[in-house]
Short mmCIF file of C-alpha atoms and ligand atoms in Angstrom, two decimals:
data_model
loop_
_atom_site.label_atom_id
_atom_site.label_comp_id
_atom_site.label_asym_id
_atom_site.label_seq_id
_atom_site.Cartn_x
_atom_site.Cartn_y
_atom_site.Cartn_z
CA MET F 1 118.00 128.54 102.65
CA PRO F 2 114.86 127.22 100.42
CA TYR F 3 115.06 123.50 99.87
CA ARG F 4 116.02 122.63 96.08
CA PRO F 5 115.87 119.29 95.09
CA PRO F 6 118.69 117.45 94.62
CA ARG F 7 120.06 116.76 91.04
CA VAL F 8 121.34 113.17 90.36
CA THR F 9 122.94 111.36 87.70
CA VAL F 10 120.79 108.69 86.09
CA ALA F 11 122.78 105.75 86.79
CA GLY F 12 124.17 106.74 90.02
CA LEU F 13 120.78 107.52 91.29
CA LEU F 14 119.89 103.81 90.59
CA LEU F 15 122.96 102.56 91.99
CA ALA F 16 122.43 104.58 95.09
CA VAL F 17 118.71 103.02 95.13
CA ALA F 18 119.75 99.38 94.13
CA THR F 19 123.15 98.24 94.56
CA GLY F 20 124.71 95.41 94.65
CA VAL F 21 122.83 95.53 91.25
CA ALA F 22 122.24 92.53 88.47
CA GLY F 23 125.07 94.49 86.84
CA ALA F 24 127.81 93.22 89.67
CA GLN F 25 127.17 89.83 88.88
CA SER F 26 126.82 89.93 85.29
CA GLY F 27 129.39 92.40 84.04
CA THR F 28 126.54 94.55 82.64
CA ALA F 29 125.23 98.00 83.78
CA PRO F 30 122.80 99.40 85.48
CA ALA F 31 120.06 97.84 87.41
CA ASP F 32 116.56 98.37 86.48
CA PRO F 33 114.61 100.31 89.13
CA GLY F 34 111.99 97.32 89.67
CA ARG F 35 114.76 95.26 91.28
CA GLY F 36 116.34 98.52 92.49
CA ARG F 37 112.94 98.48 95.13
CA GLY F 38 113.69 94.64 95.85
CA VAL F 39 117.02 95.38 97.24
CA VAL F 40 115.90 98.65 99.23
CA VAL F 41 113.31 96.24 101.26
CA GLY F 42 115.81 93.59 101.64
CA ALA F 43 114.91 90.95 99.00
CA GLY F 44 118.09 90.69 97.48
CA PRO F 45 120.01 87.69 98.51
CA GLY F 46 123.69 88.11 100.19
CA GLY F 47 124.58 90.52 102.80
CA GLN F 48 126.61 92.48 99.77
CA ARG F 49 123.43 92.96 97.80
CA GLN F 50 122.39 96.35 99.84
CA ALA F 51 121.66 99.62 98.38
CA CYS F 52 123.91 102.68 99.46
CA LEU F 53 120.43 104.49 100.43
CA ALA F 54 119.77 102.01 103.36
CA CYS F 55 122.74 103.46 105.26
CA HIS F 56 124.04 106.68 103.68
CA GLY F 57 120.48 107.91 102.26
CA LEU F 58 119.83 108.90 98.67
CA GLU F 59 121.08 112.45 99.20
CA GLY F 60 124.14 111.21 101.36
CA ARG F 61 123.37 112.54 104.47
CA GLY F 62 124.69 109.26 106.21
CA ASP F 63 123.59 107.86 109.88
CA PRO F 64 125.52 109.72 112.79
CA ALA F 65 124.13 107.30 115.24
CA ALA F 66 125.12 104.05 113.19
CA GLY F 67 128.31 105.47 112.00
CA PHE F 68 127.41 105.92 108.73
CA PRO F 69 129.39 108.78 106.95
CA ARG F 70 128.01 111.50 104.82
CA LEU F 71 128.78 111.31 101.29
CA ASP F 72 126.90 114.34 100.27
CA GLY F 73 129.38 116.99 98.19
CA GLN F 74 132.39 115.16 99.27
CA MET F 75 134.78 115.18 96.26
CA ALA F 76 133.78 112.63 93.47
CA THR F 77 137.43 111.68 93.48
CA TYR F 78 137.97 110.84 96.66
CA LEU F 79 134.62 108.76 97.03
CA TYR F 80 135.76 106.71 94.04
CA LYS F 81 139.20 106.30 95.87
CA ALA F 82 137.61 105.20 98.92
CA LEU F 83 135.51 102.66 97.17
CA ALA F 84 138.77 101.36 95.26
CA ASP F 85 140.60 100.75 98.62
CA TYR F 86 137.48 99.22 100.14
CA ALA F 87 137.45 96.70 97.64
CA SER F 88 141.28 96.12 97.21
CA GLY F 89 141.25 95.65 100.92
CA VAL F 90 143.82 98.37 101.60
CA ARG F 91 141.28 99.97 103.61
CA PRO F 92 139.61 96.60 105.28
CA ASN F 93 135.75 97.26 106.75
CA GLU F 94 133.35 94.53 107.24
CA ILE F 95 130.75 96.31 105.93
CA MET F 96 132.26 98.39 102.88
CA THR F 97 134.51 95.87 101.63
CA PRO F 98 132.12 93.05 100.12
CA ILE F 99 130.00 95.93 99.00
CA ALA F 100 132.52 97.92 97.13
CA LYS F 101 134.01 94.71 95.66
CA ALA F 102 130.35 94.00 94.29
CA LEU F 103 130.52 96.89 92.14
CA THR F 104 132.32 97.43 89.03
CA GLU F 105 134.16 100.06 87.91
CA GLN F 106 131.59 101.81 86.18
CA GLN F 107 129.42 101.64 89.50
CA ARG F 108 131.89 103.22 91.42
CA ARG F 109 132.40 106.14 89.32
CA ASP F 110 128.42 106.44 88.70
CA VAL F 111 127.82 106.70 92.27
CA ALA F 112 130.77 108.59 93.34
CA VAL F 113 129.15 111.48 91.17
CA HIS F 114 125.96 110.97 92.56
CA TYR F 115 127.03 111.60 96.09
CA ALA F 116 129.82 114.48 94.91
CA THR F 117 126.59 116.15 93.05
CA GLN F 118 124.22 116.28 96.02
CA ASP F 119 124.32 119.57 97.92
CA PRO F 120 125.21 119.09 101.37
CA THR F 121 124.11 122.86 102.83
CA GLY F 122 120.62 121.75 102.54
CA PRO F 123 118.48 120.79 105.30
CA GLY F 124 118.80 117.56 106.88
CA PRO F 125 120.86 116.01 110.02
CA THR F 126 124.53 117.34 109.90
CA GLY F 127 127.37 116.85 112.18
CA ALA F 128 126.62 119.99 114.01
CA ALA F 129 122.85 119.18 114.34
CA ALA F 130 123.41 116.00 115.77
CA ARG F 131 125.55 117.06 118.47
CA PRO F 132 123.89 117.72 121.70
CA ALA F 133 124.27 121.26 122.59
CA GLY F 134 127.61 121.56 124.38
CA GLY F 135 128.88 122.64 127.88
CA PRO F 136 132.35 124.20 128.97
CA GLU F 137 134.00 120.98 127.92
CA ASP F 138 132.35 120.86 124.83
CA TYR F 139 133.84 124.33 124.03
CA GLY F 140 137.09 123.50 125.41
CA LEU F 141 137.18 120.62 123.10
CA VAL F 142 136.09 122.57 120.03
CA GLN F 143 138.98 125.10 120.84
CA ARG F 144 141.32 122.59 120.99
CA GLY F 145 139.82 121.34 117.39
CA ALA F 146 140.06 124.82 116.26
CA VAL F 147 143.73 125.02 117.39
CA LEU F 148 144.63 121.71 115.83
CA SER F 149 143.06 122.71 112.68
CA SER F 150 144.82 126.01 112.00
CA ILE F 151 148.35 125.52 114.02
CA GLY F 152 148.65 121.64 114.72
CA ALA F 153 150.20 120.69 117.73
CA ALA F 154 154.11 120.95 117.35
CA GLU F 155 154.98 119.60 120.68
CA HIS F 156 153.81 116.36 119.25
CA GLY F 157 154.93 116.67 115.57
CA VAL F 158 151.47 117.23 114.77
CA GLN F 159 151.33 119.71 111.71
CA ALA F 160 147.84 122.01 110.98
CA CYS F 161 144.95 119.98 109.22
CA GLN F 162 144.19 123.04 107.34
CA ASN F 163 147.57 122.53 105.59
CA CYS F 164 145.99 119.67 103.51
CA HIS F 165 142.05 119.96 104.44
CA GLY F 166 141.75 123.57 104.41
CA PRO F 167 140.90 126.24 106.44
CA ASP F 168 137.49 125.48 106.39
CA GLY F 169 137.53 121.83 106.39
CA ALA F 170 136.31 122.18 102.65
CA GLY F 171 139.58 119.48 101.42
CA LEU F 172 141.36 119.87 98.29
CA ALA F 173 140.74 118.39 95.01
CA PRO F 174 141.41 115.32 94.08
CA LEU F 175 141.97 113.48 96.97
CA VAL F 176 142.07 115.39 100.53
CA PRO F 177 138.43 114.90 101.57
CA ALA F 178 136.21 117.49 102.85
CA LEU F 179 135.83 117.36 107.07
CA ALA F 180 133.49 120.07 107.65
CA GLY F 181 129.74 118.92 108.99
CA GLN F 182 131.00 114.91 108.69
CA HIS F 183 129.26 113.10 111.84
CA GLU F 184 131.57 113.14 114.61
CA GLY F 185 131.59 109.53 115.59
CA TYR F 186 132.46 108.78 112.07
CA LEU F 187 135.72 110.90 112.10
CA ARG F 188 136.95 109.99 115.75
CA GLY F 189 136.30 106.54 114.62
CA GLN F 190 138.57 107.31 111.29
CA LEU F 191 141.22 108.68 113.34
CA GLN F 192 141.69 105.89 116.19
CA ALA F 193 141.25 103.26 113.02
CA TRP F 194 144.49 104.78 111.64
CA LYS F 195 146.01 104.94 115.46
CA ALA F 196 145.14 101.08 115.53
CA GLY F 197 146.54 100.23 112.21
CA ARG F 198 142.99 99.63 111.14
CA ARG F 199 143.32 101.98 107.81
CA GLY F 200 145.32 102.28 105.01
CA GLY F 201 145.35 103.88 101.59
CA ASP F 202 146.23 107.53 102.66
CA PRO F 203 149.16 108.36 100.58
CA ALA F 204 152.63 107.82 101.83
CA GLY F 205 150.69 107.06 105.40
CA VAL F 206 150.53 110.64 106.29
CA MET F 207 147.38 110.22 108.12
CA ALA F 208 148.39 107.16 109.74
CA GLY F 209 151.41 109.27 110.65
CA ILE F 210 149.83 112.19 112.05
CA ALA F 211 146.75 110.30 114.20
CA ARG F 212 149.51 108.27 115.53
CA ARG F 213 150.67 111.44 117.03
CA MET F 214 147.48 112.46 118.45
CA ASP F 215 146.40 111.59 121.85
CA ASP F 216 142.43 110.54 122.62
CA ARG F 217 141.78 114.15 123.58
CA ASP F 218 143.01 115.30 120.70
CA VAL F 219 141.42 112.96 118.52
CA SER F 220 138.14 113.68 119.97
CA ALA F 221 138.68 117.42 119.47
CA ALA F 222 139.35 117.36 116.12
CA ALA F 223 136.63 115.26 115.50
CA ARG F 224 134.13 117.41 117.68
CA TYR F 225 135.41 120.65 115.82
CA PHE F 226 135.12 119.42 112.20
CA ALA F 227 131.98 118.06 112.55
CA SER F 228 131.08 121.74 114.23
CA LEU F 229 131.84 123.42 110.95
CA PRO F 230 128.86 123.88 108.34
CA PRO F 231 129.76 121.80 105.46
CA ALA F 232 131.15 123.35 102.53
CA PRO F 233 129.03 123.80 99.14
CA ARG F 234 129.63 120.78 97.06
CA SER F 235 133.25 120.30 95.29
CA VAL F 236 132.19 120.96 91.51
CA SER F 237 136.09 120.95 90.82
CA GLY F 238 136.16 117.45 92.27
CA VAL F 239 133.48 116.31 90.10
CA ALA F 240 135.26 117.50 87.06
CA ALA F 241 138.61 116.06 88.36
CA ILE F 242 137.02 112.76 88.47
CA THR F 243 136.82 112.94 84.70
CA ALA F 244 140.39 113.56 85.02
CA VAL F 245 140.86 110.29 87.01
CA VAL F 246 138.34 108.55 85.39
CA PRO F 247 137.67 109.79 82.01
CA GLU F 248 134.38 107.38 81.52
CA ALA F 249 132.73 109.35 84.20
CA ALA F 250 132.54 112.24 81.67
CA GLY F 251 129.01 111.51 80.66
CA ASN F 252 127.49 111.42 83.79
CA ARG F 253 128.94 114.65 84.96
CA THR F 254 127.29 116.37 82.14
CA ALA F 255 124.14 114.16 82.86
CA ALA F 256 124.70 115.21 86.72
CA SER F 257 125.00 119.04 86.20
CA GLY F 258 121.51 119.82 84.52
CA ALA F 259 123.16 123.27 83.53
CA PRO F 260 126.86 124.12 82.29
CA ALA F 261 129.46 124.21 84.92
CA GLY F 262 129.64 127.71 86.22
CA GLN F 263 125.95 128.15 86.62
CA ARG F 264 125.44 125.78 89.43
CA GLN F 265 124.60 127.08 92.61
CA GLY F 266 127.69 125.96 95.06
CA ASP F 267 130.32 126.29 92.00
CA ARG F 268 133.25 127.02 93.03
CA PRO F 269 136.10 128.37 90.92
C1 LIG K 301 124.96 98.60 105.66
C2 LIG K 301 125.48 100.32 105.58
C3 LIG K 301 126.12 100.54 104.31
C4 LIG K 301 125.70 100.54 103.34
C5 LIG K 301 124.52 99.66 102.67
C6 LIG K 301 126.76 100.79 102.30
N1 LIG K 301 127.58 101.90 103.06
FE1 LIG K 301 128.72 102.82 102.76
N2 LIG K 301 129.65 102.89 104.57
C7 LIG K 301 129.11 102.57 105.54
C8 LIG K 301 129.99 102.52 107.11
C9 LIG K 301 129.76 102.09 108.17
C10 LIG K 301 130.95 103.12 106.77
C11 LIG K 301 132.42 103.64 107.27
C12 LIG K 301 133.23 102.34 106.96
C13 LIG K 301 134.67 102.86 107.91
O1 LIG K 301 134.72 102.71 108.73
O2 LIG K 301 135.75 102.90 106.61
C14 LIG K 301 130.82 103.60 104.73
C15 LIG K 301 131.76 104.28 104.27
C16 LIG K 301 131.45 104.57 102.90
C17 LIG K 301 132.45 105.54 102.22
C18 LIG K 301 134.27 106.04 102.47
C19 LIG K 301 133.34 107.78 102.98
C20 LIG K 301 134.59 108.51 103.70
O3 LIG K 301 134.42 109.62 103.82
O4 LIG K 301 136.12 108.10 103.59
C21 LIG K 301 132.01 105.56 100.81
C22 LIG K 301 132.64 106.50 99.56
C23 LIG K 301 130.93 104.66 100.87
N3 LIG K 301 130.52 104.17 102.33
C24 LIG K 301 130.25 104.53 99.76
C25 LIG K 301 128.86 103.57 99.70
C26 LIG K 301 128.41 103.36 98.12
C27 LIG K 301 128.59 103.81 97.16
C28 LIG K 301 127.34 102.27 98.70
C29 LIG K 301 126.26 101.29 98.07
C30 LIG K 301 127.17 100.83 96.65
C31 LIG K 301 127.32 101.89 100.70
N4 LIG K 301 128.67 102.84 100.82
C32 LIG K 301 126.66 101.25 100.83
C33 LIG K 301 127.90 101.41 105.57
C34 LIG K 301 127.08 101.51 104.53
C1 LIG K 302 149.89 116.33 104.58
C2 LIG K 302 148.51 116.22 104.22
C3 LIG K 302 147.29 116.27 105.52
C4 LIG K 302 147.23 116.83 106.86
C5 LIG K 302 148.45 117.79 107.37
C6 LIG K 302 146.06 116.32 107.63
N1 LIG K 302 144.86 115.32 107.03
FE1 LIG K 302 143.90 114.39 106.87
N2 LIG K 302 143.85 113.18 105.11
C7 LIG K 302 144.63 113.52 104.34
C8 LIG K 302 144.40 112.61 103.44
C9 LIG K 302 145.37 112.95 101.60
C10 LIG K 302 143.26 112.10 103.32
C11 LIG K 302 142.54 111.32 102.65
C12 LIG K 302 143.44 109.64 103.14
C13 LIG K 302 142.75 108.54 102.43
O1 LIG K 302 142.82 108.30 100.79
O2 LIG K 302 142.41 107.37 102.75
C14 LIG K 302 143.22 112.29 104.95
C15 LIG K 302 141.70 111.82 105.57
C16 LIG K 302 141.40 112.87 106.70
C17 LIG K 302 140.31 111.72 107.42
C18 LIG K 302 139.55 110.77 106.91
C19 LIG K 302 138.28 111.41 106.13
C20 LIG K 302 137.23 110.90 105.68
O3 LIG K 302 136.15 111.15 104.90
O4 LIG K 302 137.36 109.17 105.86
C21 LIG K 302 140.15 112.31 108.77
C22 LIG K 302 139.08 112.53 109.80
C23 LIG K 302 141.32 113.55 108.83
N3 LIG K 302 142.10 113.28 107.59
C24 LIG K 302 141.47 114.03 109.87
C25 LIG K 302 142.98 115.04 109.83
C26 LIG K 302 143.05 115.77 111.16
C27 LIG K 302 142.37 116.02 112.27
C28 LIG K 302 144.12 116.62 110.84
C29 LIG K 302 144.83 117.51 111.70
C30 LIG K 302 145.21 116.87 112.66
C31 LIG K 302 144.55 116.13 109.40
N4 LIG K 302 143.67 115.35 108.58
C32 LIG K 302 145.67 116.62 108.90
C33 LIG K 302 145.80 114.70 104.18
C34 LIG K 302 146.31 115.30 105.51
#
């Protein structure tokens, strides 16, 4: 597939480059690019004044080794909710909570739309590519993960992941995230966090209930399986949905598209 430069929202781009921004302090949006560069090179005072791209990358590919998740193409509504959950403390995380708290409402929307509109199917490290080539044990794990996804584990009362996350792990807008192509270590870590009671915010505790009924091998199997799937094209419906959840994001969506919905590659009905 030929490389296509990512389309970005202006505000979301500045945020990804420059977060922790002046606006978080002054209550005004968004940072100027000069300041952003300062933050990128680490000149900003305070641990939370870090650009998103320092860890997630400008295009949202994340870093499998460091445990920084991919955000590219993830539905904007879910990204927005994740930031709100970090900020409110229902999903406590020592890195993301102070970062999310430093964002204004508008900045959360802008940056969610920025990452949601990145194309996750382009070149770059993906969950699958980052994994060393597997032997028989790897194959067994992937197979087990496929069973969990499509059938679940009735013996443990675990329902099929695809009931909510979709058959190809593409997620279901507005709030069930895509798992396909996400970094394996991150997926495993999130399931373990739910098992250990360290992650909240899932509606009705649905993921906590599922993860607690998965043993360590099933956690590894699910993580490896979903990481091995090719990422789904970005969910433009998810970007549209954020405008319903948070209407002020509508302007950014227009800026992000560069073309009317329906003409962009990756649009899905
Ligand atoms: C210092 C590294 C670092 C920086 C800077 C950073 N992140 Fe993160 N981010 C992480 C880590 C680590 C996690 C996983 C935390 C966890 O286990 O919940 C994460 C998780 C997330 C998630 C949750 C993804 C999911 O699938 O649930 C979102 C959304 C996110 N970050 C957005 C941002 C945004 C937006 C910025 C900039 C404003 C940012 N991050 C800056 C390291 C970072
Ligand atoms: C009944 C619906 C439902 C089922 C079934 C389900 N999930 Fe989820 N899952 C969710 C929702 C909703 C979220 C988002 C939680 C939140 O908002 O924090 C989620 C989030 C996740 C995440 C976090 C992704 C991220 O980016 O941080 C992982 C990993 C995950 N699910 C794995 C699984 C696996 C593996 C299975 C099958 C064994 C499964 N889920 C079955 C609804 C479901």
